[in-house]
C-alpha cells in the first residue's frame, strides 16, 4: 500500500457555507429583505418555488452547528454575513441584533478553536440598494465599503481572514446578464457596470479593513475561476474562442484586482455596447490592492470552440441566448458537452482541472498565496437502512480533488488551505433544496443533522493532515 499524502504543517482544513443558503430567520432579528428574498419569492425563479425563509434554520441552531464544526476537527469555518441582517437597508442604520448574532458566532468558533473566515458578500444584497440600481450603481460600492468598515470595527481582530466578495462573476453575470440569479436582469451593459462596481467595492473594502485593523488584517477575494479548454488545441480559432471566454470569465476580475487593468480584448469587443466610462480615473488603483490570499472556488471544467455560424449552437454551459448570455464579448463560441462522470448538477468531474488551474495561477502570479475556498459536489444522497448516508461518490470527489491539490503543492504552488463546500445541505440558489452539497445531511422536515460518510472521511483528513483512503470511514 502506498503511503498516504501528507499536507504541510499549518495547512488549513475547513468547510464553507453562505448566509442566505443556511440561516433562515429571514424576517427575524431586524433583518431586511435581500435580492434573494425577492427573487426566490418570485414565481418560476427557483425549483419548486423554494426560498431561503427557513433553510437550515441556522439562525436558531448555530450553536449546534458550531459543535459539528468542532467535532469535525476543522481548523477554520468560512461563513458569510448577511448584509441586510446587520444593515437592513444597506445604508444608514446598522442593526445591533444582527451584529450581535455574528459576534456570538465568531466567539463560539474561537472558543471551539476554529478560525473564522468571513465573506462579507455572498450574494444577498439589501433589496433597497437594488431598488436604486444595485451593483450597476456606483453608490453600491461605497455603501459596501462603509458596511465593510463597520464589520471590521465590530468583529475586529477576531476574524482570521476577511473575504470581500464571493464569486463576483456570478453576482454580475448570472444576476444581471443571464438572469438566472437575483436580481434576475438580462442586460449586458448593466452586467458590465456591475462587474466594475463589484471590483471597486472589493478594493474600497480592502482599504477600509486595513485602515481599521492595520496591516495584520488578512484580506481576500473569492473567485470562481473558470477552466476553459479549446476543443481542438491546434485550431487558432478555438484557442481564440478560449481567450474570449476567459476574458469575461476570469480576466474581468483577475485583471483589475491583480494587474490593475481590464483585458484590452474585452474592452475592444464590447465597444459597441459601452465605452466603459463607468471606469473612472483612479479606480484601477483602488481595485488593485495587494491580497493576502486569493480564494479559488473550483467545481468543474468547460470546453469551447469557435461557432461556425450555422446549425444549432451547442451551449452545454446551460445558458440560453434567448434569455441573456453571460458570455459578454464572446458571442461566437460554443460550449461543448464535457465527458463525464457528472455530479447531480450535471457538472463534469475533473480533478485534473484543479491542478491545472492552480498551476496556471501560479505561473501568472507566482507570489500570490492561494486558498481553495470551495470545492465539493451534489449527489442524490439516500439515507440507508442503517440510518447513514453512504455518499461514496462525494467521498471519492473530495478525495480526488484533495489529491489534485496536493499535486499542485508538489509543484510549488502556494496553497494555504481547502474548504469543502458545504458543511450542510442547503438552499442551492435556483435549484432550491433539490441539490445536496453537504457533508452533513439536513432533513428539512425536522432539521436533523446527520453526518454523511464524507463528513467522517473529512474529519479524518482534517485531524491527521493526511489523505485517508476512500474506504477509510468510521463504522
Ligand atoms: C458556488 C457558490 C456556492 C454554492 C456552490 C455550489 O458557485 O459560491 O454558494 O452554491 O457554488
Tab-separated table of C-alpha atoms and ligand atoms in Angstrom:
chain	number	residue	atom	x	y	z
A	1	UNK	CA	0.000	0.000	0.000
A	2	UNK	CA	1.341	3.400	-0.871
A	3	UNK	CA	1.896	5.956	1.890
A	4	UNK	CA	-0.921	8.460	2.165
A	5	UNK	CA	-0.233	12.003	1.048
A	6	UNK	CA	0.521	14.387	3.894
A	7	UNK	CA	-0.030	18.133	3.761
A	8	UNK	CA	2.334	20.800	5.107
A	9	UNK	CA	2.072	21.790	8.775
A	10	UNK	CA	-0.350	24.632	9.236
A	11	UNK	CA	-2.373	23.740	6.132
A	12	UNK	CA	-5.954	24.746	6.932
A	13	UNK	CA	-8.851	22.322	6.505
A	14	UNK	CA	-12.227	23.993	6.688
A	15	UNK	CA	-15.741	23.945	5.403
A	16	UNK	CA	-17.856	26.716	3.907
A	17	UNK	CA	-21.433	27.976	3.927
A	18	UNK	CA	-23.263	31.183	2.973
A	19	UNK	CA	-25.816	33.189	4.907
A	20	UNK	CA	-28.836	33.002	2.609
A	21	UNK	CA	-28.243	29.311	1.963
A	22	UNK	CA	-28.365	28.232	5.612
A	23	UNK	CA	-29.664	30.869	8.002
A	24	UNK	CA	-33.419	31.160	7.557
A	25	UNK	CA	-34.823	33.625	10.078
A	26	UNK	CA	-35.465	35.795	7.078
A	27	UNK	CA	-37.704	38.270	8.851
A	28	UNK	CA	-36.298	37.859	12.351
A	29	UNK	CA	-33.948	39.922	14.446
A	30	UNK	CA	-34.473	43.048	12.391
A	31	UNK	CA	-33.182	41.545	9.118
A	32	UNK	CA	-34.238	43.439	5.999
A	33	UNK	CA	-35.086	41.821	2.670
A	34	UNK	CA	-32.346	40.941	0.193
A	35	UNK	CA	-32.488	40.445	-3.544
A	36	UNK	CA	-32.578	36.699	-2.951
A	37	UNK	CA	-35.732	37.010	-0.816
A	38	UNK	CA	-37.392	38.921	-3.610
A	39	UNK	CA	-36.111	36.614	-6.338
A	40	UNK	CA	-36.922	33.328	-4.606
A	41	UNK	CA	-40.427	34.589	-3.821
A	42	UNK	CA	-40.998	35.419	-7.485
A	43	UNK	CA	-42.889	32.519	-9.100
A	44	UNK	CA	-40.827	30.467	-11.507
A	45	UNK	CA	-37.407	31.646	-10.385
A	46	UNK	CA	-36.370	28.709	-8.217
A	47	UNK	CA	-37.004	24.985	-8.496
A	48	UNK	CA	-40.230	24.076	-6.681
A	49	UNK	CA	-40.550	27.710	-5.627
A	50	UNK	CA	-38.088	27.084	-2.793
A	51	UNK	CA	-36.968	30.070	-0.734
A	52	UNK	CA	-34.402	30.679	1.995
A	53	UNK	CA	-37.071	31.665	4.545
A	54	UNK	CA	-36.187	28.744	6.817
A	55	UNK	CA	-33.299	26.998	5.052
A	56	UNK	CA	-31.233	25.100	7.673
A	57	UNK	CA	-32.625	27.258	10.460
A	58	UNK	CA	-29.019	28.007	11.301
A	59	UNK	CA	-30.155	31.344	12.731
A	60	UNK	CA	-31.577	29.381	15.671
A	61	UNK	CA	-29.350	26.303	15.548
A	62	UNK	CA	-25.949	27.939	15.130
A	63	UNK	CA	-24.661	26.608	18.429
A	64	UNK	CA	-25.357	23.056	17.355
A	65	UNK	CA	-23.686	23.797	14.023
A	66	UNK	CA	-20.567	25.108	15.750
A	67	UNK	CA	-20.478	21.824	17.708
A	68	UNK	CA	-20.447	19.915	14.414
A	69	UNK	CA	-17.640	22.110	13.102
A	70	UNK	CA	-15.675	21.461	16.270
A	71	UNK	CA	-16.325	17.727	16.203
A	72	UNK	CA	-15.216	17.591	12.584
A	73	UNK	CA	-11.857	18.863	13.787
A	74	UNK	CA	-11.869	21.757	11.327
A	75	UNK	CA	-9.242	24.456	11.622
A	76	UNK	CA	-11.426	27.112	10.011
A	77	UNK	CA	-15.018	27.835	9.067
A	78	UNK	CA	-15.942	30.053	6.148
A	79	UNK	CA	-19.330	31.720	6.518
A	80	UNK	CA	-20.882	34.876	5.164
A	81	UNK	CA	-22.508	37.833	6.821
A	82	UNK	CA	-25.944	38.732	5.513
A	83	UNK	CA	-25.582	42.440	4.833
A	84	UNK	CA	-29.345	43.034	5.305
A	85	UNK	CA	-29.162	41.385	8.719
A	86	UNK	CA	-26.603	43.865	10.011
A	87	UNK	CA	-27.733	46.876	7.957
A	88	UNK	CA	-31.269	46.234	6.748
A	89	UNK	CA	-31.377	48.875	4.021
A	90	UNK	CA	-27.724	48.602	3.003
A	91	UNK	CA	-27.036	52.183	4.006
A	92	UNK	CA	-27.937	54.183	7.077
A	93	UNK	CA	-28.756	52.466	10.358
A	94	UNK	CA	-26.967	49.330	11.469
A	95	UNK	CA	-28.895	46.669	13.362
A	96	UNK	CA	-27.296	45.767	16.720
A	97	UNK	CA	-29.212	42.488	16.922
A	98	UNK	CA	-27.811	41.349	13.598
A	99	UNK	CA	-24.288	42.338	14.559
A	100	UNK	CA	-24.680	40.504	17.883
A	101	UNK	CA	-25.654	37.336	16.010
A	102	UNK	CA	-22.370	37.240	14.091
A	103	UNK	CA	-20.366	38.386	17.066
A	104	UNK	CA	-21.709	35.445	19.083
A	105	UNK	CA	-20.959	33.041	16.248
A	106	UNK	CA	-17.391	34.320	15.968
A	107	UNK	CA	-16.822	33.986	19.716
A	108	UNK	CA	-18.169	30.450	19.716
A	109	UNK	CA	-15.908	29.467	16.816
A	110	UNK	CA	-12.843	30.872	18.529
A	111	UNK	CA	-13.849	29.121	21.745
A	112	UNK	CA	-14.022	25.894	19.721
A	113	UNK	CA	-10.541	26.503	18.334
A	114	UNK	CA	-11.833	27.266	14.830
A	115	UNK	CA	-10.613	30.248	12.807
A	116	UNK	CA	-13.428	32.436	11.465
A	117	UNK	CA	-13.074	33.185	7.752
A	118	UNK	CA	-15.682	35.756	6.859
A	119	UNK	CA	-17.192	36.565	3.495
A	120	UNK	CA	-18.807	39.989	3.532
A	121	UNK	CA	-20.906	39.427	0.443
A	122	UNK	CA	-22.248	36.095	-0.713
A	123	UNK	CA	-24.997	37.472	-2.952
A	124	UNK	CA	-27.659	38.739	-0.530
A	125	UNK	CA	-27.704	42.419	-1.460
A	126	UNK	CA	-30.132	44.529	0.587
A	127	UNK	CA	-33.195	44.981	-1.627
A	128	UNK	CA	-33.242	48.730	-1.014
A	129	UNK	CA	-29.876	49.037	-2.727
A	130	UNK	CA	-31.132	47.014	-5.679
A	131	UNK	CA	-34.075	49.399	-5.929
A	132	UNK	CA	-31.501	52.132	-6.504
A	133	UNK	CA	-29.763	50.194	-9.272
A	134	UNK	CA	-27.915	47.520	-7.313
A	135	UNK	CA	-24.396	46.746	-8.479
A	136	UNK	CA	-24.954	48.745	-11.646
A	137	UNK	CA	-24.990	51.817	-9.411
A	138	UNK	CA	-21.566	53.061	-8.310
A	139	UNK	CA	-23.044	54.150	-4.976
A	140	UNK	CA	-23.449	50.489	-4.021
A	141	UNK	CA	-19.656	50.127	-3.975
A	142	UNK	CA	-19.351	52.985	-1.492
A	143	UNK	CA	-22.177	51.578	0.624
A	144	UNK	CA	-20.349	48.245	0.660
A	145	UNK	CA	-17.145	49.930	1.829
A	146	UNK	CA	-18.992	51.575	4.731
A	147	UNK	CA	-20.541	48.240	5.692
A	148	UNK	CA	-17.111	46.534	5.492
A	149	UNK	CA	-15.596	49.204	7.702
A	150	UNK	CA	-18.272	48.749	10.330
A	151	UNK	CA	-17.818	44.976	10.347
A	152	UNK	CA	-14.061	45.420	10.779
A	153	UNK	CA	-14.751	47.704	13.731
A	154	UNK	CA	-17.238	45.278	15.274
A	155	UNK	CA	-15.558	41.921	14.689
A	156	UNK	CA	-12.016	43.240	14.590
A	157	UNK	CA	-9.019	41.044	15.120
A	158	UNK	CA	-11.227	38.057	15.965
A	159	UNK	CA	-11.576	37.391	12.241
A	160	UNK	CA	-8.791	35.338	10.701
A	161	UNK	CA	-9.451	36.258	7.053
A	162	UNK	CA	-11.718	38.881	5.506
A	163	UNK	CA	-13.096	37.905	2.137
A	164	UNK	CA	-14.828	40.823	0.490
A	165	UNK	CA	-16.880	39.126	-2.240
A	166	UNK	CA	-17.820	35.607	-3.199
A	167	UNK	CA	-17.755	34.917	-6.934
A	168	UNK	CA	-18.479	38.380	-8.331
A	169	UNK	CA	-18.736	36.683	-11.746
A	170	UNK	CA	-21.995	35.118	-10.567
A	171	UNK	CA	-23.267	38.335	-8.975
A	172	UNK	CA	-22.673	40.330	-12.150
A	173	UNK	CA	-23.194	37.851	-14.971
A	174	UNK	CA	-25.813	35.474	-13.587
A	175	UNK	CA	-27.545	38.307	-11.745
A	176	UNK	CA	-27.608	40.963	-14.462
A	177	UNK	CA	-26.867	39.217	-17.802
A	178	UNK	CA	-28.366	35.717	-17.875
A	179	UNK	CA	-30.842	36.477	-15.099
A	180	UNK	CA	-30.788	33.027	-13.502
A	181	UNK	CA	-29.717	34.550	-10.187
A	182	UNK	CA	-31.088	37.534	-8.294
A	183	UNK	CA	-31.945	40.197	-9.242
A	184	UNK	CA	-32.749	38.363	-12.479
A	185	UNK	CA	-31.955	41.045	-15.050
A	186	UNK	CA	-30.803	40.358	-18.593
A	187	UNK	CA	-28.885	43.369	-19.788
A	188	UNK	CA	-25.251	43.100	-20.808
A	189	UNK	CA	-24.329	46.734	-20.247
A	190	UNK	CA	-25.835	46.632	-16.783
A	191	UNK	CA	-23.795	43.486	-16.141
A	192	UNK	CA	-20.541	45.156	-17.273
A	193	UNK	CA	-21.234	48.071	-14.956
A	194	UNK	CA	-21.937	45.593	-12.159
A	195	UNK	CA	-18.597	43.867	-12.784
A	196	UNK	CA	-16.736	47.101	-12.346
A	197	UNK	CA	-18.640	48.236	-9.282
A	198	UNK	CA	-18.059	44.865	-7.643
A	199	UNK	CA	-14.320	45.150	-8.322
A	200	UNK	CA	-14.396	48.692	-6.991
A	201	UNK	CA	-16.343	47.598	-3.910
A	202	UNK	CA	-13.723	44.935	-3.269
A	203	UNK	CA	-10.836	47.412	-3.438
A	204	UNK	CA	-12.586	50.036	-1.333
A	205	UNK	CA	-13.460	47.443	1.303
A	206	UNK	CA	-9.901	46.112	1.499
A	207	UNK	CA	-8.692	49.659	2.112
A	208	UNK	CA	-11.277	50.203	4.860
A	209	UNK	CA	-10.481	46.906	6.588
A	210	UNK	CA	-6.752	47.675	6.552
A	211	UNK	CA	-7.440	51.193	7.766
A	212	UNK	CA	-9.334	49.854	10.785
A	213	UNK	CA	-7.254	46.791	11.584
A	214	UNK	CA	-3.839	47.639	10.246
A	215	UNK	CA	-1.648	45.565	8.012
A	216	UNK	CA	-2.079	42.437	10.116
A	217	UNK	CA	-5.620	42.039	8.768
A	218	UNK	CA	-5.689	39.239	6.192
A	219	UNK	CA	-7.816	40.166	3.189
A	220	UNK	CA	-9.030	38.093	0.310
A	221	UNK	CA	-11.404	37.826	-2.611
A	222	UNK	CA	-13.013	34.591	-3.744
A	223	UNK	CA	-13.365	33.974	-7.474
A	224	UNK	CA	-14.965	31.114	-9.356
A	225	UNK	CA	-12.148	30.878	-11.846
A	226	UNK	CA	-13.207	29.036	-14.965
A	227	UNK	CA	-11.041	26.353	-16.501
A	228	UNK	CA	-11.816	26.654	-20.196
A	229	UNK	CA	-10.173	24.366	-22.699
A	230	UNK	CA	-10.113	24.566	-26.501
A	231	UNK	CA	-11.948	21.777	-28.300
A	232	UNK	CA	-9.046	21.496	-30.714
A	233	UNK	CA	-5.854	22.885	-29.204
A	234	UNK	CA	-4.266	23.048	-32.663
A	235	UNK	CA	-7.028	25.292	-34.010
A	236	UNK	CA	-6.257	29.018	-33.804
A	237	UNK	CA	-9.975	29.750	-33.905
A	238	UNK	CA	-10.651	27.550	-30.882
A	239	UNK	CA	-7.727	28.999	-28.959
A	240	UNK	CA	-9.073	32.460	-29.719
A	241	UNK	CA	-12.547	31.342	-28.539
A	242	UNK	CA	-10.961	30.297	-25.242
A	243	UNK	CA	-9.310	33.688	-24.889
A	244	UNK	CA	-12.626	35.486	-25.423
A	245	UNK	CA	-14.424	33.327	-22.895
A	246	UNK	CA	-11.532	33.586	-20.449
A	247	UNK	CA	-11.550	37.377	-20.540
A	248	UNK	CA	-15.153	37.672	-19.382
A	249	UNK	CA	-14.920	34.645	-17.065
A	250	UNK	CA	-11.602	35.361	-15.352
A	251	UNK	CA	-9.818	38.399	-16.753
A	252	UNK	CA	-12.659	40.783	-15.896
A	253	UNK	CA	-11.831	40.137	-12.217
A	254	UNK	CA	-8.193	38.970	-12.080
A	255	UNK	CA	-7.231	41.873	-14.347
A	256	UNK	CA	-8.417	44.860	-12.310
A	257	UNK	CA	-7.682	43.172	-8.986
A	258	UNK	CA	-4.240	41.672	-9.588
A	259	UNK	CA	-2.936	43.580	-12.639
A	260	UNK	CA	-4.729	46.919	-12.368
A	261	UNK	CA	-6.313	46.702	-15.836
A	262	UNK	CA	-9.270	45.183	-17.669
A	263	UNK	CA	-8.371	42.866	-20.553
A	264	UNK	CA	-7.886	45.050	-23.643
A	265	UNK	CA	-9.634	42.491	-25.841
A	266	UNK	CA	-12.755	42.558	-23.679
A	267	UNK	CA	-12.951	46.346	-23.856
A	268	UNK	CA	-12.476	46.227	-27.596
A	269	UNK	CA	-15.067	43.541	-28.273
A	270	UNK	CA	-17.670	45.292	-26.122
A	271	UNK	CA	-17.058	48.762	-27.557
A	272	UNK	CA	-20.344	48.541	-29.454
A	273	UNK	CA	-22.139	48.126	-26.129
A	274	UNK	CA	-20.351	50.635	-23.915
A	275	UNK	CA	-17.378	52.989	-23.799
A	276	UNK	CA	-16.562	51.743	-20.286
A	277	UNK	CA	-16.751	55.310	-18.952
A	278	UNK	CA	-18.035	53.835	-15.685
A	279	UNK	CA	-14.355	53.081	-15.003
A	280	UNK	CA	-13.293	56.416	-13.546
A	281	UNK	CA	-9.813	57.846	-13.082
A	282	UNK	CA	-8.069	56.207	-10.168
A	283	UNK	CA	-10.499	53.262	-9.971
A	284	UNK	CA	-7.968	50.721	-11.153
A	285	UNK	CA	-5.567	51.710	-8.411
A	286	UNK	CA	-8.340	51.094	-5.904
A	287	UNK	CA	-9.239	47.681	-7.323
A	288	UNK	CA	-5.560	46.685	-7.425
A	289	UNK	CA	-4.896	46.171	-3.697
A	290	UNK	CA	-2.385	43.556	-2.608
A	291	UNK	CA	-4.286	40.462	-1.472
A	292	UNK	CA	-3.085	38.299	1.376
A	293	UNK	CA	-4.787	35.346	-0.173
A	294	UNK	CA	-6.779	34.747	-3.334
A	295	UNK	CA	-9.753	32.448	-2.775
A	296	UNK	CA	-10.426	29.925	-5.520
A	297	UNK	CA	-13.714	28.063	-5.922
A	298	UNK	CA	-13.448	25.055	-8.183
A	299	UNK	CA	-16.050	22.527	-9.330
A	300	UNK	CA	-15.555	21.502	-12.978
A	301	UNK	CA	-14.236	22.455	-16.406
A	302	UNK	CA	-15.558	23.748	-19.726
A	303	UNK	CA	-14.660	23.205	-23.369
A	304	UNK	CA	-15.320	25.675	-26.131
A	305	UNK	CA	-14.858	26.093	-29.848
A	306	UNK	CA	-15.489	28.815	-32.368
A	307	UNK	CA	-19.086	28.638	-33.605
A	308	UNK	CA	-19.177	28.194	-37.353
A	309	UNK	CA	-22.272	30.383	-37.621
A	310	UNK	CA	-24.768	27.835	-38.882
A	311	UNK	CA	-26.551	24.869	-37.400
A	312	UNK	CA	-27.677	24.527	-33.838
A	313	UNK	CA	-25.219	26.066	-31.452
A	314	UNK	CA	-24.164	23.886	-28.529
A	315	UNK	CA	-24.499	25.542	-25.156
A	316	UNK	CA	-23.531	22.899	-22.671
A	317	UNK	CA	-22.871	25.590	-20.074
A	318	UNK	CA	-26.661	25.739	-19.776
A	319	UNK	CA	-27.339	29.330	-20.791
A	320	UNK	CA	-29.873	30.212	-23.460
A	321	UNK	CA	-29.092	33.207	-25.628
A	322	UNK	CA	-32.783	33.994	-25.836
A	323	UNK	CA	-32.718	34.549	-22.083
A	324	UNK	CA	-29.475	36.513	-21.990
A	325	UNK	CA	-25.891	35.381	-22.369
A	326	UNK	CA	-23.345	35.814	-19.581
A	327	UNK	CA	-20.521	35.407	-22.133
A	328	UNK	CA	-20.234	39.082	-22.949
A	329	UNK	CA	-17.807	39.814	-25.746
A	330	UNK	CA	-17.635	36.137	-26.643
A	331	UNK	CA	-20.627	35.850	-28.944
A	332	UNK	CA	-19.386	33.347	-31.449
A	333	UNK	CA	-18.401	30.478	-29.255
A	334	UNK	CA	-19.940	27.132	-28.441
A	335	UNK	CA	-19.792	25.337	-25.128
A	336	UNK	CA	-19.407	21.621	-25.730
A	337	UNK	CA	-20.536	18.816	-23.515
A	338	UNK	CA	-17.618	17.584	-21.431
A	339	UNK	CA	-17.129	13.870	-20.932
A	340	UNK	CA	-18.477	12.512	-17.639
A	341	UNK	CA	-18.800	11.446	-14.962
A	342	UNK	CA	-21.115	14.179	-13.726
A	343	UNK	CA	-22.481	15.343	-10.399
A	344	UNK	CA	-26.190	15.889	-9.733
A	345	UNK	CA	-25.660	19.447	-11.022
A	346	UNK	CA	-24.656	17.967	-14.370
A	347	UNK	CA	-21.140	19.323	-13.810
A	348	UNK	CA	-18.315	17.130	-15.099
A	349	UNK	CA	-15.927	15.731	-12.540
A	350	UNK	CA	-12.354	16.522	-13.499
A	351	UNK	CA	-9.860	16.813	-10.624
A	352	UNK	CA	-7.045	17.487	-13.090
A	353	UNK	CA	-8.752	20.814	-13.810
A	354	UNK	CA	-7.976	21.918	-10.264
A	355	UNK	CA	-4.274	21.092	-10.636
A	356	UNK	CA	-4.160	22.875	-13.993
A	357	UNK	CA	-5.941	25.941	-12.620
A	358	UNK	CA	-3.584	26.241	-9.661
A	359	UNK	CA	-0.517	25.793	-11.853
A	360	UNK	CA	-1.664	28.443	-14.289
A	361	UNK	CA	-2.447	30.894	-11.490
A	362	UNK	CA	0.954	30.246	-10.008
A	363	UNK	CA	2.574	30.873	-13.359
A	364	UNK	CA	0.775	34.215	-13.793
A	365	UNK	CA	1.007	35.333	-10.160
A	366	UNK	CA	3.924	33.439	-8.590
A	367	UNK	CA	3.893	35.386	-5.324
A	368	UNK	CA	0.156	35.232	-4.722
A	369	UNK	CA	-0.859	32.859	-1.913
A	370	UNK	CA	-3.990	30.880	-2.741
A	371	UNK	CA	-6.725	29.120	-0.821
A	372	UNK	CA	-9.394	26.740	-2.110
A	373	UNK	CA	-12.457	28.408	-0.602
A	374	UNK	CA	-14.972	25.997	-2.155
A	375	UNK	CA	-14.866	22.552	-3.688
A	376	UNK	CA	-17.436	19.805	-3.410
A	377	UNK	CA	-20.276	18.028	-5.154
A	378	UNK	CA	-24.032	17.492	-5.164
A	379	UNK	CA	-25.250	13.916	-5.421
A	380	UNK	CA	-28.626	12.299	-4.904
A	381	UNK	CA	-27.929	11.084	-1.393
A	382	UNK	CA	-30.021	8.422	0.224
A	383	UNK	CA	-30.437	7.512	3.846
A	384	UNK	CA	-29.692	3.791	4.200
A	385	UNK	CA	-31.496	1.328	6.414
A	386	UNK	CA	-28.691	1.752	8.958
A	387	UNK	CA	-29.588	5.444	9.176
A	388	UNK	CA	-26.371	6.531	7.499
A	389	UNK	CA	-25.681	8.272	4.239
A	390	UNK	CA	-23.091	6.278	2.325
A	391	UNK	CA	-22.137	9.021	-0.074
A	392	UNK	CA	-19.249	7.162	-1.722
A	393	UNK	CA	-19.365	9.408	-4.758
A	394	UNK	CA	-18.845	12.532	-2.642
A	395	UNK	CA	-16.031	10.861	-0.693
A	396	UNK	CA	-14.363	9.981	-3.999
A	397	UNK	CA	-14.890	13.507	-5.330
A	398	UNK	CA	-13.303	15.091	-2.263
A	399	UNK	CA	-10.502	12.554	-2.164
A	400	UNK	CA	-9.581	13.026	-5.803
A	401	UNK	CA	-9.674	16.816	-5.624
A	402	UNK	CA	-7.587	16.912	-2.467
A	403	UNK	CA	-5.066	14.688	-4.282
A	404	UNK	CA	-5.169	17.057	-7.261
A	405	UNK	CA	-4.498	19.943	-4.922
A	406	UNK	CA	-1.590	18.012	-3.425
A	407	UNK	CA	-0.106	17.629	-6.889
A	408	UNK	CA	-0.133	21.392	-7.309
A	409	UNK	CA	1.574	21.784	-3.925
A	410	UNK	CA	4.223	19.298	-5.057
A	411	UNK	CA	4.952	21.612	-7.981
A	412	UNK	CA	5.495	24.567	-5.684
A	413	UNK	CA	2.092	26.287	-5.755
A	414	UNK	CA	1.459	28.193	-2.525
A	415	UNK	CA	-1.973	26.987	-1.380
A	416	UNK	CA	-2.740	27.666	2.266
A	417	UNK	CA	-5.973	25.809	2.829
A	418	UNK	CA	-9.010	23.970	1.499
A	419	UNK	CA	-12.691	24.410	2.348
A	420	UNK	CA	-15.218	21.734	1.487
A	421	UNK	CA	-18.490	23.030	0.076
A	422	UNK	CA	-20.558	22.591	2.044
A	423	UNK	CA	-20.825	21.941	5.755
A	424	UNK	CA	-24.573	21.349	5.447
A	425	UNK	CA	-27.075	20.562	2.726
A	426	UNK	CA	-28.616	23.912	1.936
A	427	UNK	CA	-30.537	26.218	-0.384
A	428	UNK	CA	-28.726	25.784	-3.685
A	429	UNK	CA	-29.922	29.047	-5.253
A	430	UNK	CA	-32.076	28.489	-8.349
A	431	UNK	CA	-32.049	24.736	-7.609
A	432	UNK	CA	-33.562	25.188	-4.164
A	433	UNK	CA	-33.247	22.259	-1.778
A	434	UNK	CA	-33.139	19.708	-4.554
A	435	UNK	CA	-29.344	19.606	-4.811
A	436	UNK	CA	-27.441	18.458	-1.762
A	437	UNK	CA	-23.819	19.550	-1.348
A	438	UNK	CA	-23.424	18.989	2.399
A	439	UNK	CA	-21.026	16.655	4.128
A	440	UNK	CA	-23.721	16.785	6.795
A	441	UNK	CA	-27.241	15.875	5.738
A	442	UNK	CA	-30.121	18.117	6.728
A	443	UNK	CA	-33.614	16.679	6.994
A	444	UNK	CA	-35.678	19.702	6.041
A	445	UNK	CA	-38.765	18.458	7.896
A	446	UNK	CA	-37.066	18.006	11.246
A	447	UNK	CA	-33.827	19.999	10.783
A	448	UNK	CA	-31.988	16.915	11.982
A	449	UNK	CA	-28.299	16.955	11.055
A	450	UNK	CA	-26.683	13.620	10.164
A	451	UNK	CA	-23.037	13.162	9.298
A	452	UNK	CA	-22.665	11.586	5.898
A	453	UNK	CA	-19.749	9.205	5.284
A	454	UNK	CA	-17.990	12.159	3.660
A	455	UNK	CA	-18.087	14.015	6.989
A	456	UNK	CA	-16.436	11.063	8.736
A	457	UNK	CA	-13.841	10.864	5.984
A	458	UNK	CA	-13.214	14.613	6.058
A	459	UNK	CA	-12.814	14.580	9.822
A	460	UNK	CA	-10.020	12.072	9.447
A	461	UNK	CA	-8.340	14.223	6.812
A	462	UNK	CA	-8.640	17.378	8.930
A	463	UNK	CA	-7.379	15.766	12.105
A	464	UNK	CA	-4.476	13.796	10.609
A	465	UNK	CA	-3.485	16.223	7.835
A	466	UNK	CA	-3.012	13.254	5.552
A	467	UNK	CA	-5.378	11.892	2.933
A	468	UNK	CA	-7.354	8.855	4.078
A	469	UNK	CA	-8.241	6.088	1.624
A	470	UNK	CA	-11.787	6.394	0.288
A	471	UNK	CA	-12.706	3.316	2.250
A	472	UNK	CA	-11.346	4.715	5.491
A	473	UNK	CA	-14.665	5.621	7.099
A	474	UNK	CA	-15.516	5.075	10.744
A	475	UNK	CA	-18.152	2.454	11.353
B	1	LIG	C1	-20.832	28.359	-5.790
B	1	LIG	C2	-21.422	29.233	-4.731
B	1	LIG	C3	-21.958	28.486	-3.542
B	1	LIG	C4	-22.621	27.184	-3.936
B	1	LIG	C5	-21.742	26.391	-4.858
B	1	LIG	C6	-22.304	25.064	-5.267
B	1	LIG	O1	-20.925	28.989	-7.020
B	1	LIG	O2	-20.470	30.150	-4.260
B	1	LIG	O3	-22.817	29.337	-2.835
B	1	LIG	O4	-23.855	27.421	-4.460
B	1	LIG	O5	-21.437	27.128	-5.996
